[in-house]
CSV table of C-alpha atoms and ligand atoms in Angstrom, one decimal:
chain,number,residue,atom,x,y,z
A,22,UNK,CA,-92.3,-17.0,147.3
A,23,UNK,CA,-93.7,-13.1,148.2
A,24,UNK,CA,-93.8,-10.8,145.6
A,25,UNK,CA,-90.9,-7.7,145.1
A,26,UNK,CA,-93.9,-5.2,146.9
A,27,UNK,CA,-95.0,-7.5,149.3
A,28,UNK,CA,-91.3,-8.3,150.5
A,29,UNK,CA,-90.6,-4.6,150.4
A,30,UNK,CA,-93.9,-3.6,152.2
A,31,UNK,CA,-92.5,-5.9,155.4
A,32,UNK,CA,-89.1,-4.9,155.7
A,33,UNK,CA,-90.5,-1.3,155.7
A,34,UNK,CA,-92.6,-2.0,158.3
A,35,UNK,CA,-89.8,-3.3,160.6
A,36,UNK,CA,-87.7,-0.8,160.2
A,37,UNK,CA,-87.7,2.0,163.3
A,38,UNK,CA,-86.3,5.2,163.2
A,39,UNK,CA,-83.2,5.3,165.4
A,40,UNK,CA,-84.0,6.9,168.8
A,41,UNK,CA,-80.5,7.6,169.7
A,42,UNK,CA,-79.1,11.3,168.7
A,43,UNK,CA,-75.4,12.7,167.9
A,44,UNK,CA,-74.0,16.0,168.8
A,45,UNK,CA,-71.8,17.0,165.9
A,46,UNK,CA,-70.2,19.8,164.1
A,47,UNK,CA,-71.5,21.6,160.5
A,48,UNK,CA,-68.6,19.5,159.1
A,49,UNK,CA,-70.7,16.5,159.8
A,50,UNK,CA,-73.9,17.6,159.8
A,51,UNK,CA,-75.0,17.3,155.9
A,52,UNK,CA,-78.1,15.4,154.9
A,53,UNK,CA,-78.7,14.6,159.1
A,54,UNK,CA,-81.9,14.7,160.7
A,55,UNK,CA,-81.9,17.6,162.8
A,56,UNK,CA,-83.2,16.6,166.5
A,57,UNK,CA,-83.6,19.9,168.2
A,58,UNK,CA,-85.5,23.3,167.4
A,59,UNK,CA,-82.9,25.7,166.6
A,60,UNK,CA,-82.8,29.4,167.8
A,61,UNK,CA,-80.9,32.6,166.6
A,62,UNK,CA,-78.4,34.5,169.4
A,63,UNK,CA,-78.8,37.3,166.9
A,64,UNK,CA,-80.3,39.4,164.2
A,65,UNK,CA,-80.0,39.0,160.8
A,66,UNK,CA,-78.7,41.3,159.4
A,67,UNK,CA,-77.1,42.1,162.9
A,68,UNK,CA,-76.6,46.0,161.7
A,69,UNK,CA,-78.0,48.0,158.9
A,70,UNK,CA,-75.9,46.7,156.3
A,71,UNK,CA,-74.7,48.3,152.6
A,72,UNK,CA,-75.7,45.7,150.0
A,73,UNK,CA,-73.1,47.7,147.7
A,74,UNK,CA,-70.0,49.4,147.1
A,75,UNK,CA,-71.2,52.8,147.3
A,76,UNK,CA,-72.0,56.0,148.8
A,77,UNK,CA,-74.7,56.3,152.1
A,78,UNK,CA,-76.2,59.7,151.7
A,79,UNK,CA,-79.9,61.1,152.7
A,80,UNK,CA,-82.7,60.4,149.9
A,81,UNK,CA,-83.6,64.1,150.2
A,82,UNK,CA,-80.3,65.3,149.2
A,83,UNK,CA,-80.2,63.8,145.7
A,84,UNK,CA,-84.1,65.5,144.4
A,85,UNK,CA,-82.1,67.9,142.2
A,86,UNK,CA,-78.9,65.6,140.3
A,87,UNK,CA,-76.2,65.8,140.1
A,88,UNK,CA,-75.2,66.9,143.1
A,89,UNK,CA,-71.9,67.0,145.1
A,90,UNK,CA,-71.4,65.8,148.6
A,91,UNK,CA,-68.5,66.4,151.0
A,92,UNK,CA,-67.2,63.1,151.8
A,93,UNK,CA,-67.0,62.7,155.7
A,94,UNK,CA,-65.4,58.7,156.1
A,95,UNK,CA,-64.6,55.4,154.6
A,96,UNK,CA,-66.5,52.7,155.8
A,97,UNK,CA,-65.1,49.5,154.7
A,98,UNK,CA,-66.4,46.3,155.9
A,99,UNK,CA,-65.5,45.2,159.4
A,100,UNK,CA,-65.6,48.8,160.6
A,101,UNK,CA,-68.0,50.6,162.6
A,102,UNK,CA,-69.0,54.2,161.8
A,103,UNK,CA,-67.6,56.8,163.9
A,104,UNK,CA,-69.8,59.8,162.1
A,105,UNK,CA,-73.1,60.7,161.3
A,106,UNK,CA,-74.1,62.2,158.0
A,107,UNK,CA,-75.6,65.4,157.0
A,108,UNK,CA,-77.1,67.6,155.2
A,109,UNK,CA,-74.8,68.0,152.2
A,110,UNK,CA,-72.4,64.8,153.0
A,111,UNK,CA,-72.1,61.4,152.3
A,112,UNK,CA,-70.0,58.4,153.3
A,113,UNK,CA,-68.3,56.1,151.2
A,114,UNK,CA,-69.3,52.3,152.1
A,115,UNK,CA,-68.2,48.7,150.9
A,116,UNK,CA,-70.2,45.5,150.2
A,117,UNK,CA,-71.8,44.4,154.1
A,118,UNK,CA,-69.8,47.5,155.9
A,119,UNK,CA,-72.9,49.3,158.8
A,120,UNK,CA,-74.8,52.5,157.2
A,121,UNK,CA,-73.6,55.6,159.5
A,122,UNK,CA,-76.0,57.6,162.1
A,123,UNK,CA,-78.0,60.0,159.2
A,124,UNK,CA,-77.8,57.9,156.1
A,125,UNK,CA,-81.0,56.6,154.9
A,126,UNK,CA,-79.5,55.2,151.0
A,127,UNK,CA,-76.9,53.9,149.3
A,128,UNK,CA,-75.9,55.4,146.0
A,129,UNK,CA,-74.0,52.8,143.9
A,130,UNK,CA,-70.4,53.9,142.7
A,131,UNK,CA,-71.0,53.0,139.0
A,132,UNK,CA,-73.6,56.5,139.8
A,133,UNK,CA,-71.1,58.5,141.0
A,134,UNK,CA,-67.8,60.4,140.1
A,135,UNK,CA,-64.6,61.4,142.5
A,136,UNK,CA,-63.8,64.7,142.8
A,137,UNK,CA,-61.5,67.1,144.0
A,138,UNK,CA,-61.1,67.4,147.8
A,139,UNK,CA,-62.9,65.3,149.5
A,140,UNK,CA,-65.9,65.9,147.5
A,141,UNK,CA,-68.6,63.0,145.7
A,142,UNK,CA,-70.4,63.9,142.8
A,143,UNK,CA,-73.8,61.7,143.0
A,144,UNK,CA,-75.4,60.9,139.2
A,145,UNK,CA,-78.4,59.1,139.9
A,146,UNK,CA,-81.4,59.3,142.4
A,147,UNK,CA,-82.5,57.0,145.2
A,148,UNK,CA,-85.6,56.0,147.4
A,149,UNK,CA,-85.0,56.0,150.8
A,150,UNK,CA,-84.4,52.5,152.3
A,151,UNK,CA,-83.0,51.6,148.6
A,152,UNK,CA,-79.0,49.2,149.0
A,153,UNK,CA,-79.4,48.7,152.8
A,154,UNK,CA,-80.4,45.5,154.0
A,155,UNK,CA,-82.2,46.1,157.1
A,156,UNK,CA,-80.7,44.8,160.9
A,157,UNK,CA,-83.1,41.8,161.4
A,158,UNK,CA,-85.0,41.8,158.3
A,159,UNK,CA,-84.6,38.9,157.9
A,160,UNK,CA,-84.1,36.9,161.4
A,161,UNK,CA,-85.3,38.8,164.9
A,162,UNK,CA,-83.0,37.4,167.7
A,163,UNK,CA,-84.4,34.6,169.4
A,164,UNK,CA,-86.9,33.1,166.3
A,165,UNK,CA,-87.2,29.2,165.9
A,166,UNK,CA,-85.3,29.3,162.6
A,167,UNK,CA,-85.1,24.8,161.7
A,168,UNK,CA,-87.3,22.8,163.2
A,169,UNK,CA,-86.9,19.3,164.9
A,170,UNK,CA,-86.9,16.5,161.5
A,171,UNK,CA,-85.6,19.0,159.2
A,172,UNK,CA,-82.8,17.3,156.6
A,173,UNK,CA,-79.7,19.3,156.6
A,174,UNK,CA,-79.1,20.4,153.6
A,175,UNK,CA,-76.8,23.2,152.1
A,176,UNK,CA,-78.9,26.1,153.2
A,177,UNK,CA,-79.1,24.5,156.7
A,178,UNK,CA,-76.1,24.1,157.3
A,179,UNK,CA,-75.8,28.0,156.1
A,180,UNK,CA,-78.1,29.1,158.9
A,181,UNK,CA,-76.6,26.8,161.8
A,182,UNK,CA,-73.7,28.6,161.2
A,183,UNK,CA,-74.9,32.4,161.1
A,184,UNK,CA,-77.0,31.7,163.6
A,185,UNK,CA,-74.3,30.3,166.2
A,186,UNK,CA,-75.2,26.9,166.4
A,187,UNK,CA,-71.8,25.0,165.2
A,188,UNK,CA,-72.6,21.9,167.0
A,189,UNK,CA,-76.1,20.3,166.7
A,190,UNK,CA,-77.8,17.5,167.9
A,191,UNK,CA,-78.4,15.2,165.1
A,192,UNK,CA,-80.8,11.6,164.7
A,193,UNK,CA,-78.1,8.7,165.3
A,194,UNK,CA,-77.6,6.9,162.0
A,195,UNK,CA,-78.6,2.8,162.0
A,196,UNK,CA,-75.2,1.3,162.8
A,197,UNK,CA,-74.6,-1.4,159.5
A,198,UNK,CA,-72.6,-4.3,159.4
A,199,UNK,CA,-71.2,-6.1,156.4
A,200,UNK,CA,-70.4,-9.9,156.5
A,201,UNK,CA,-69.7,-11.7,153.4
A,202,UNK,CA,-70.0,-15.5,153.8
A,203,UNK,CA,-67.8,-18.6,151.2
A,204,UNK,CA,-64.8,-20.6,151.8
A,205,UNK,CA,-64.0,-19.7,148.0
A,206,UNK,CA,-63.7,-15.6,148.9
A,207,UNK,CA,-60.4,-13.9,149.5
A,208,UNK,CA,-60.1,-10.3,150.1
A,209,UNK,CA,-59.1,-7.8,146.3
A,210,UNK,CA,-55.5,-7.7,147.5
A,211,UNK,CA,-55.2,-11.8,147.1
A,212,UNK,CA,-54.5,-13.1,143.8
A,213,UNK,CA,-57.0,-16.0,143.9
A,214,UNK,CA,-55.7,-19.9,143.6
A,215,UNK,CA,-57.9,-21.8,141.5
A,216,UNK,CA,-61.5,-22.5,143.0
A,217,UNK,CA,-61.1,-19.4,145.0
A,218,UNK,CA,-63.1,-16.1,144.0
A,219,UNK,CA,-62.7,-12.1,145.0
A,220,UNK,CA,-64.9,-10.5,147.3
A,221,UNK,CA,-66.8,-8.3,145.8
A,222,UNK,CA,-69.7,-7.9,147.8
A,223,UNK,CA,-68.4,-6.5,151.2
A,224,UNK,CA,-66.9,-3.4,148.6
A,225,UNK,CA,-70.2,-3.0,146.5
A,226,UNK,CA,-72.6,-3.0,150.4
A,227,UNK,CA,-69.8,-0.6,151.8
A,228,UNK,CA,-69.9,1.5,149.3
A,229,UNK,CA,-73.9,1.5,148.6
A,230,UNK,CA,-74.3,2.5,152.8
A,231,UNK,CA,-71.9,5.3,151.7
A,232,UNK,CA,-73.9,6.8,148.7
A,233,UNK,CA,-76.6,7.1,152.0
A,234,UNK,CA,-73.8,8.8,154.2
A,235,UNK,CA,-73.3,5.5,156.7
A,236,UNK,CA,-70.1,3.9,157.4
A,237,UNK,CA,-70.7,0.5,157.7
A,238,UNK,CA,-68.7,-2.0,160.2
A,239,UNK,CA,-67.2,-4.5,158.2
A,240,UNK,CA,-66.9,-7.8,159.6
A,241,UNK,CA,-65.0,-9.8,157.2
A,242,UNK,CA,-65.3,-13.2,155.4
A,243,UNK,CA,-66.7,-16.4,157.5
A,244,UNK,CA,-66.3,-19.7,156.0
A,245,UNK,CA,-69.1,-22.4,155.1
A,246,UNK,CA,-68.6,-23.6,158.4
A,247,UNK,CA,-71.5,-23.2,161.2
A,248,UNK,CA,-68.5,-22.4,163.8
A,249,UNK,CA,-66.8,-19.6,162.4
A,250,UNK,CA,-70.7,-18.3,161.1
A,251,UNK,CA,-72.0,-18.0,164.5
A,252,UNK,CA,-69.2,-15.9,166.2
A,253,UNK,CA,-69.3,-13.3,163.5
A,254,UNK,CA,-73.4,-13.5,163.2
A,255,UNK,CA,-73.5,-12.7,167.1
A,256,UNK,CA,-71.3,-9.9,166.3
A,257,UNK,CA,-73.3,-8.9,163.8
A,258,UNK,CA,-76.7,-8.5,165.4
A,259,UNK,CA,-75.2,-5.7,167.7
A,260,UNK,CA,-76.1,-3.7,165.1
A,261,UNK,CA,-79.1,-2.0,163.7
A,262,UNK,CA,-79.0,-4.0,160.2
A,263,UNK,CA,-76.9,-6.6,159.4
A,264,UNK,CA,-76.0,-7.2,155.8
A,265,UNK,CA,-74.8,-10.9,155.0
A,266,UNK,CA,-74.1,-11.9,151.5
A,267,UNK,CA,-74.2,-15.8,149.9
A,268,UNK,CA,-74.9,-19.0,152.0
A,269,UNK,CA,-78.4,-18.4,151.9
A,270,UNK,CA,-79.4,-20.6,148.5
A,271,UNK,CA,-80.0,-24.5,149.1
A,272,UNK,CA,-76.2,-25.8,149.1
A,273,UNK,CA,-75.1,-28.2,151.1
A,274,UNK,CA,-72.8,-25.3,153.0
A,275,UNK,CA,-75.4,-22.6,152.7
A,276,UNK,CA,-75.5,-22.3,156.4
A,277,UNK,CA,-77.5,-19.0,157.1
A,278,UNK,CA,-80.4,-20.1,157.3
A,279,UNK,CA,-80.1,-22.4,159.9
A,280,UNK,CA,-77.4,-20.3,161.8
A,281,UNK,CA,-79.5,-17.3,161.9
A,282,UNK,CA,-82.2,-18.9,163.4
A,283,UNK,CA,-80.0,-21.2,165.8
A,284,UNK,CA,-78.7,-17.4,167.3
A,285,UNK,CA,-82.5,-16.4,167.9
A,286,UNK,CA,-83.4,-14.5,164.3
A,287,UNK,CA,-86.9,-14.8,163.3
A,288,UNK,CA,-86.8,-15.1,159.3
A,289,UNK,CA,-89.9,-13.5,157.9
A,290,UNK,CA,-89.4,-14.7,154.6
A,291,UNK,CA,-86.6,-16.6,152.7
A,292,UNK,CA,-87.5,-16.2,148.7
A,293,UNK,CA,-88.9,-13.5,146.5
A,294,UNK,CA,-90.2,-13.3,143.5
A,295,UNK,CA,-87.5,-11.2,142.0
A,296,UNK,CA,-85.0,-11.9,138.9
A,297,UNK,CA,-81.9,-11.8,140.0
A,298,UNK,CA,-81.9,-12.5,143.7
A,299,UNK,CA,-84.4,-15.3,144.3
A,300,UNK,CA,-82.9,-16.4,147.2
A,301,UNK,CA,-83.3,-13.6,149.5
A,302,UNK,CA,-83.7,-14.0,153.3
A,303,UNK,CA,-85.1,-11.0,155.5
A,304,UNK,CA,-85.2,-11.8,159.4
A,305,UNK,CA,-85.4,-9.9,162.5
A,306,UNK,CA,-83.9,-10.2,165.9
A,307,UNK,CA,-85.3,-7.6,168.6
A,308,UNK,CA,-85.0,-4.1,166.4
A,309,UNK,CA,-82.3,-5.7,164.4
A,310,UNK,CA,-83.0,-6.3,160.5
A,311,UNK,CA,-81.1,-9.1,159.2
A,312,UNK,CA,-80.5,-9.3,155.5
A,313,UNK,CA,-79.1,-12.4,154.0
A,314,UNK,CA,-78.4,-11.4,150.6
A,315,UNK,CA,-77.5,-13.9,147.6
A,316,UNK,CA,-73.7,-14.0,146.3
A,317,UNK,CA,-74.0,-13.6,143.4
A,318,UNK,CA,-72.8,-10.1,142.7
A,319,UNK,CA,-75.4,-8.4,140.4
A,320,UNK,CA,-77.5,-9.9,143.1
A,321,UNK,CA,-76.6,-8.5,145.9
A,322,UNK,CA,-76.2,-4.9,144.7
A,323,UNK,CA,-79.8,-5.1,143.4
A,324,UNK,CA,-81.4,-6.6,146.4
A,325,UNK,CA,-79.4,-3.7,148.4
A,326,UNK,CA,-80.9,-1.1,146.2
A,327,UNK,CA,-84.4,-2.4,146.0
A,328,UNK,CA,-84.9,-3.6,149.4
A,329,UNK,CA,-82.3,-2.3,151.8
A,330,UNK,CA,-81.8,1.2,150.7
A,331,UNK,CA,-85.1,2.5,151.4
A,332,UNK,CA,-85.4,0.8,155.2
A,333,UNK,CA,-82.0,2.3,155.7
A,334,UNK,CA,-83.7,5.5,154.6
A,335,UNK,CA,-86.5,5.3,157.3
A,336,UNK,CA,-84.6,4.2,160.0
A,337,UNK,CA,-82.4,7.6,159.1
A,338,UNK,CA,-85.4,10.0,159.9
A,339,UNK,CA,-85.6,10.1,155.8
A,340,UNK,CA,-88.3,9.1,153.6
A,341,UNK,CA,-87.9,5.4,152.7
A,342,UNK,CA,-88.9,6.3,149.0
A,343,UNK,CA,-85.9,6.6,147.9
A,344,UNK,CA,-85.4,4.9,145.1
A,345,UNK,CA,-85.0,6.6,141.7
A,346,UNK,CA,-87.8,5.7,139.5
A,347,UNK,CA,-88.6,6.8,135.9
A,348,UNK,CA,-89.8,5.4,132.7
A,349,UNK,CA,-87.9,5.0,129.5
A,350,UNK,CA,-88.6,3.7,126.0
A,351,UNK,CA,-87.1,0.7,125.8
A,352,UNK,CA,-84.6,0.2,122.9
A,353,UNK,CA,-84.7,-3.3,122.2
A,354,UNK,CA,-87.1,-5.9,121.8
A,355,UNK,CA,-87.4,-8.0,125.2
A,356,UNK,CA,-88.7,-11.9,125.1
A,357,UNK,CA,-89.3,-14.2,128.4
A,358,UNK,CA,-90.8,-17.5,128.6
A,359,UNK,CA,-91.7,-17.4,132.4
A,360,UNK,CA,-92.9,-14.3,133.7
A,361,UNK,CA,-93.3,-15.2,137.3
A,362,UNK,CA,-90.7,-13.3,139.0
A,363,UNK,CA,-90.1,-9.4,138.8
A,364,UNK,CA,-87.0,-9.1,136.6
A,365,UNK,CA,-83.8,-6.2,136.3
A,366,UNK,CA,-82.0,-6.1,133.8
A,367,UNK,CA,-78.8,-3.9,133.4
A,368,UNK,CA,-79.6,-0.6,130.9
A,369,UNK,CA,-77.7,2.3,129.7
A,370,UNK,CA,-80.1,5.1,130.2
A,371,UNK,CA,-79.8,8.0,127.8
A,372,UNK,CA,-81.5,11.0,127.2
A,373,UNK,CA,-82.1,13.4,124.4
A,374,UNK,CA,-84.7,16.6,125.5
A,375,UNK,CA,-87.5,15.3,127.3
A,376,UNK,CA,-87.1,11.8,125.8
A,377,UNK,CA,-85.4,8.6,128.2
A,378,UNK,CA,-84.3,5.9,126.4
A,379,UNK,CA,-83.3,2.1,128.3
A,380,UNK,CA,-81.2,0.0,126.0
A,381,UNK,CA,-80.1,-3.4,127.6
A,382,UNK,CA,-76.3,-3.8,128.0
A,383,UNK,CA,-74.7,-7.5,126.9
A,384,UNK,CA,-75.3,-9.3,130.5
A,385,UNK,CA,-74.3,-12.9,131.0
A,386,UNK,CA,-76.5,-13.1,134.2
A,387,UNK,CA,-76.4,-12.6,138.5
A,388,UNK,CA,-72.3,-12.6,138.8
A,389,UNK,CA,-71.8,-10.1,135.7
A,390,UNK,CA,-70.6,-7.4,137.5
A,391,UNK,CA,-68.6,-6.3,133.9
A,392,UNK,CA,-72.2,-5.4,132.7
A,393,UNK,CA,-73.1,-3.2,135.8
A,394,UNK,CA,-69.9,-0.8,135.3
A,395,UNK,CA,-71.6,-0.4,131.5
A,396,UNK,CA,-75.0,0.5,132.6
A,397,UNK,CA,-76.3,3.4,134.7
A,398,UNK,CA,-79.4,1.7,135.8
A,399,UNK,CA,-82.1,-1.3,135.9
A,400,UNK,CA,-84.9,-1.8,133.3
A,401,UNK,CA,-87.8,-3.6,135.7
A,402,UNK,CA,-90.0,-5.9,134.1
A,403,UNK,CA,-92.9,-6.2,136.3
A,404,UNK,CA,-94.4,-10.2,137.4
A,405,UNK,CA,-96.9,-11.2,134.9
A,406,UNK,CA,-95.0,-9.5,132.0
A,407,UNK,CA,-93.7,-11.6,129.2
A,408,UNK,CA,-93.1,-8.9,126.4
A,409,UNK,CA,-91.6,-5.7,126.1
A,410,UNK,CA,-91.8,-4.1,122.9
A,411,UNK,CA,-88.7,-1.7,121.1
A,412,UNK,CA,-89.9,2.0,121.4
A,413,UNK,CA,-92.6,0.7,124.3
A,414,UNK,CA,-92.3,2.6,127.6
A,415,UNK,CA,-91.1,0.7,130.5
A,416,UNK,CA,-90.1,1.3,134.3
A,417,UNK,CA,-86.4,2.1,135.1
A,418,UNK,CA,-84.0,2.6,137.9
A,419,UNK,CA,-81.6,4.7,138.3
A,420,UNK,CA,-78.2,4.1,139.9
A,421,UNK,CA,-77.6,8.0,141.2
A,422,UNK,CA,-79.6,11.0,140.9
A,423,UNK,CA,-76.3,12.7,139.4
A,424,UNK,CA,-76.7,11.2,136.1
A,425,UNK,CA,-77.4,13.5,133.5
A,426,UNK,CA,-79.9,11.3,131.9
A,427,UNK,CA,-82.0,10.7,135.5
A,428,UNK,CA,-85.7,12.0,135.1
A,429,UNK,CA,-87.9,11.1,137.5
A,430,UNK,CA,-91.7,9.6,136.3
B,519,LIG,P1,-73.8,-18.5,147.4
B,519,LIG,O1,-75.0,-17.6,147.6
B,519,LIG,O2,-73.0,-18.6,148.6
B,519,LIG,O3,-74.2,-19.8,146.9
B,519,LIG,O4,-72.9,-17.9,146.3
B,519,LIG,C1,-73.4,-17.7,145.0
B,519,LIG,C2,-72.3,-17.3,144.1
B,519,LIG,O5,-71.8,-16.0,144.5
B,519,LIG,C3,-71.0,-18.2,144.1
B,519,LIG,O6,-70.5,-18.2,142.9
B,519,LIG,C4,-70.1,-17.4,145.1
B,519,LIG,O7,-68.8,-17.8,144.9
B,519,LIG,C5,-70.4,-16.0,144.7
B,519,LIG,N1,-70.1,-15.1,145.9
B,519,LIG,C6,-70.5,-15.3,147.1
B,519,LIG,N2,-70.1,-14.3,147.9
B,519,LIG,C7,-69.4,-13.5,147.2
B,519,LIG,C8,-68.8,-12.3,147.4
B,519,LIG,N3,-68.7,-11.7,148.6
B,519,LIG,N4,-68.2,-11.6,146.4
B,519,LIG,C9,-68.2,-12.2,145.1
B,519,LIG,N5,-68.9,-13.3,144.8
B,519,LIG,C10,-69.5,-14.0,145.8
B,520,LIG,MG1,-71.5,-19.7,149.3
């Protein structure tokens, strides 16, 4: 049995980030790994540009205010000047319309007063330069404006656009497959006879590859049986990681194991010290990763987080330290006779002001998946730990960095 870091360390390791690359559209582009240097086909701004609703005039008109300017055109956005102003005129301009020929500032309205034919009355002063955002002051036509590896994010996304890129070529994502393994399972929309259970895991691993924007391939159930196991494993191994869950305990139809390795996997290591989710297999077959996950449902989802999210991440182009760590005060004292195995145990994470507080939901153990949907993350008691003390701080996990109470260590 490896320890939780050990185990970790390996399937890090194996993991290789995908050397294939999309071309896609800003629709599809968010949180990608951009694979290409991008360039600008224009300025920006591509004109001088009013950065208010206003009035463009020359600075050295306004020394003595008030003053009042003849009023020579209306420039609302989306137009292009046709005059240029002078001495003793102005030009009324809206939000992002182009300054005229002459103008060297822009007077905002809530300065000024209408008057009587055609005429501006200006209130206030202004530097020269002052509302106009200068044509290219912020990107020359031409510049390198992302780089190759950058994660597209909001503002990324922002500049691919304004700088005329709408399709970009992006890292490939690892192609995932899902296979859930049992003769008991039947599919949500099933009601189950007796001896038969709902599959739960294929929806929890779906949904889990989702959260890291990958749709997985989902393969189905196979039952115990080595026959049906081997068709959908060869499928499986087309893929970049293969997710199985159950059959890979010591049962007399936990077929896995042996299957895997009959189709050519090399199994790197088969238990872990880690509480739920002993029985945890982690094999490879060329640049394929092949997890064979427990079935038991808390299981599963844990093992995913802790050990397949952060490969996934890697093999993405992101960093593979993913997960969301923090500590908490625990809120309830915590007693365990053997202390061999790293242990996770379902918590409702709170917070008040700078203070996190873990308290252990009621968990009946590895197939309560009722006590996940009360908690919001995983209280980790590290190997060697027997104790944990009410008010003491401990180590959490957090299911999603959108939960109000997630504070990173
Ligand atoms: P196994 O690892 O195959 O021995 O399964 C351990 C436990 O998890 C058994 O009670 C299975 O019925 C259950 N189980 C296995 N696969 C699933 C699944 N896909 N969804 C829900 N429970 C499962
Ligand atoms: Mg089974």
């Amino acid at each position: 049995m490896i320890s939780v870091d050990e185990a970790l360390k390996i399937i890090v390791n194996k993991g290789e980030v995908i050397d294939r690359v999309d071309l896609v559209g800003l629709d599809s582009a968010y949180e990608r790994i951009l694979a290409e240097d991008i360039y600008s086909d224009i300025d920006i701004p591509p004109f001088n540009k009013s950065s208010m609703d206003g009035y463009a005039v020359i600075s050295d008109d306004l020394v003595n205010i008030p003053v009042d300017l003849k009023v020579i055109e209306e420039i609302p956005a989306g137009y292009f000047p046709k005059k240029t102003v002078k001495k003793g005129t102005a030009a009324k301009v809206m939000t992002g319309a182009p300054i005229p020929e002459g103008a060297d500032a822009v007077v905002m309205v809530e300065n000024t007063e209408v008057l009587e034919k055609g005429m501006v009355r200006i209130l206030s002063t202004v530097k020269k330069g002052n509302n106009i955002s200068k044509k290219g002051e912020d990107v020359i036509k031409g510049d390198k404006v992302l780089t190759r590896g950058a994660v597209l994010r909001y503002q990324e996304i922002s500049m691919l656009a304004a700088t005329g890129n709408p399709r970009v070529k992006v890292l490939s994502q690892p192609r995932v497959s899902i296979l859930a393994t049992g003769t008991e399972l039947v599919e949500p929309d099933k009601v189950p006879v007796p001896g038969q259970i709902r599959n739960s895991n294929s929806y929890s691993l779906f949904t889990q590859c989702q959260s890291s924007g990958i749709i997985p391939e989902y393969l189905g159930i196979a039952v115990d049986d080595e026959h049906d196991l081997r068709k959908k494993i060869k499928k499986g191994l087309d893929s970049d990681i293969f997710l199985i869950s159950g059959g890979v305990s010591m049962g007399d139809y936990d077929f896995v194991p042996l299957t895997l390795k009959e189709s050519g996997v090399k199994i790197k290591f088969e238990k872990v010290a880690i509480k739920p989710g002993k029985p945890f297999l982690f094999g490879t077959k060329g640049k394929t990763l092949i997890f064979g996950l427990p079935g038991n449902p808390v299981s599963t989802l844990i093992i995913f987080e802790v050990f397949v999210r952060p490969v996934l991440k890697k093999m993405s182009g992101h960093s593979s330290d993913s997960q969301l760590k923090g500590k908490a005060r625990i809120g309830k004292d915590f007693n365990r006779k053997r202390a061999e195995r790293q242990e996770y145990i379902p918590v409702s994470i709170s917070r008040s002001g700078v203070e996190v507080r873990a308290t252990p939901v009621e968990f009946h153990g590895s197939a309560d998946m009722m006590a996940l949907t009360k908690a919001n993350g995983f209280l980790v008691i590290p190997a060697g730990v027997n104790k944990l003390t009410m008010g003491g701080m401990c180590d959490v996990l957090w299911f999603s960095s959108d939960d109000p109470s997630y504070m990173p260590a």
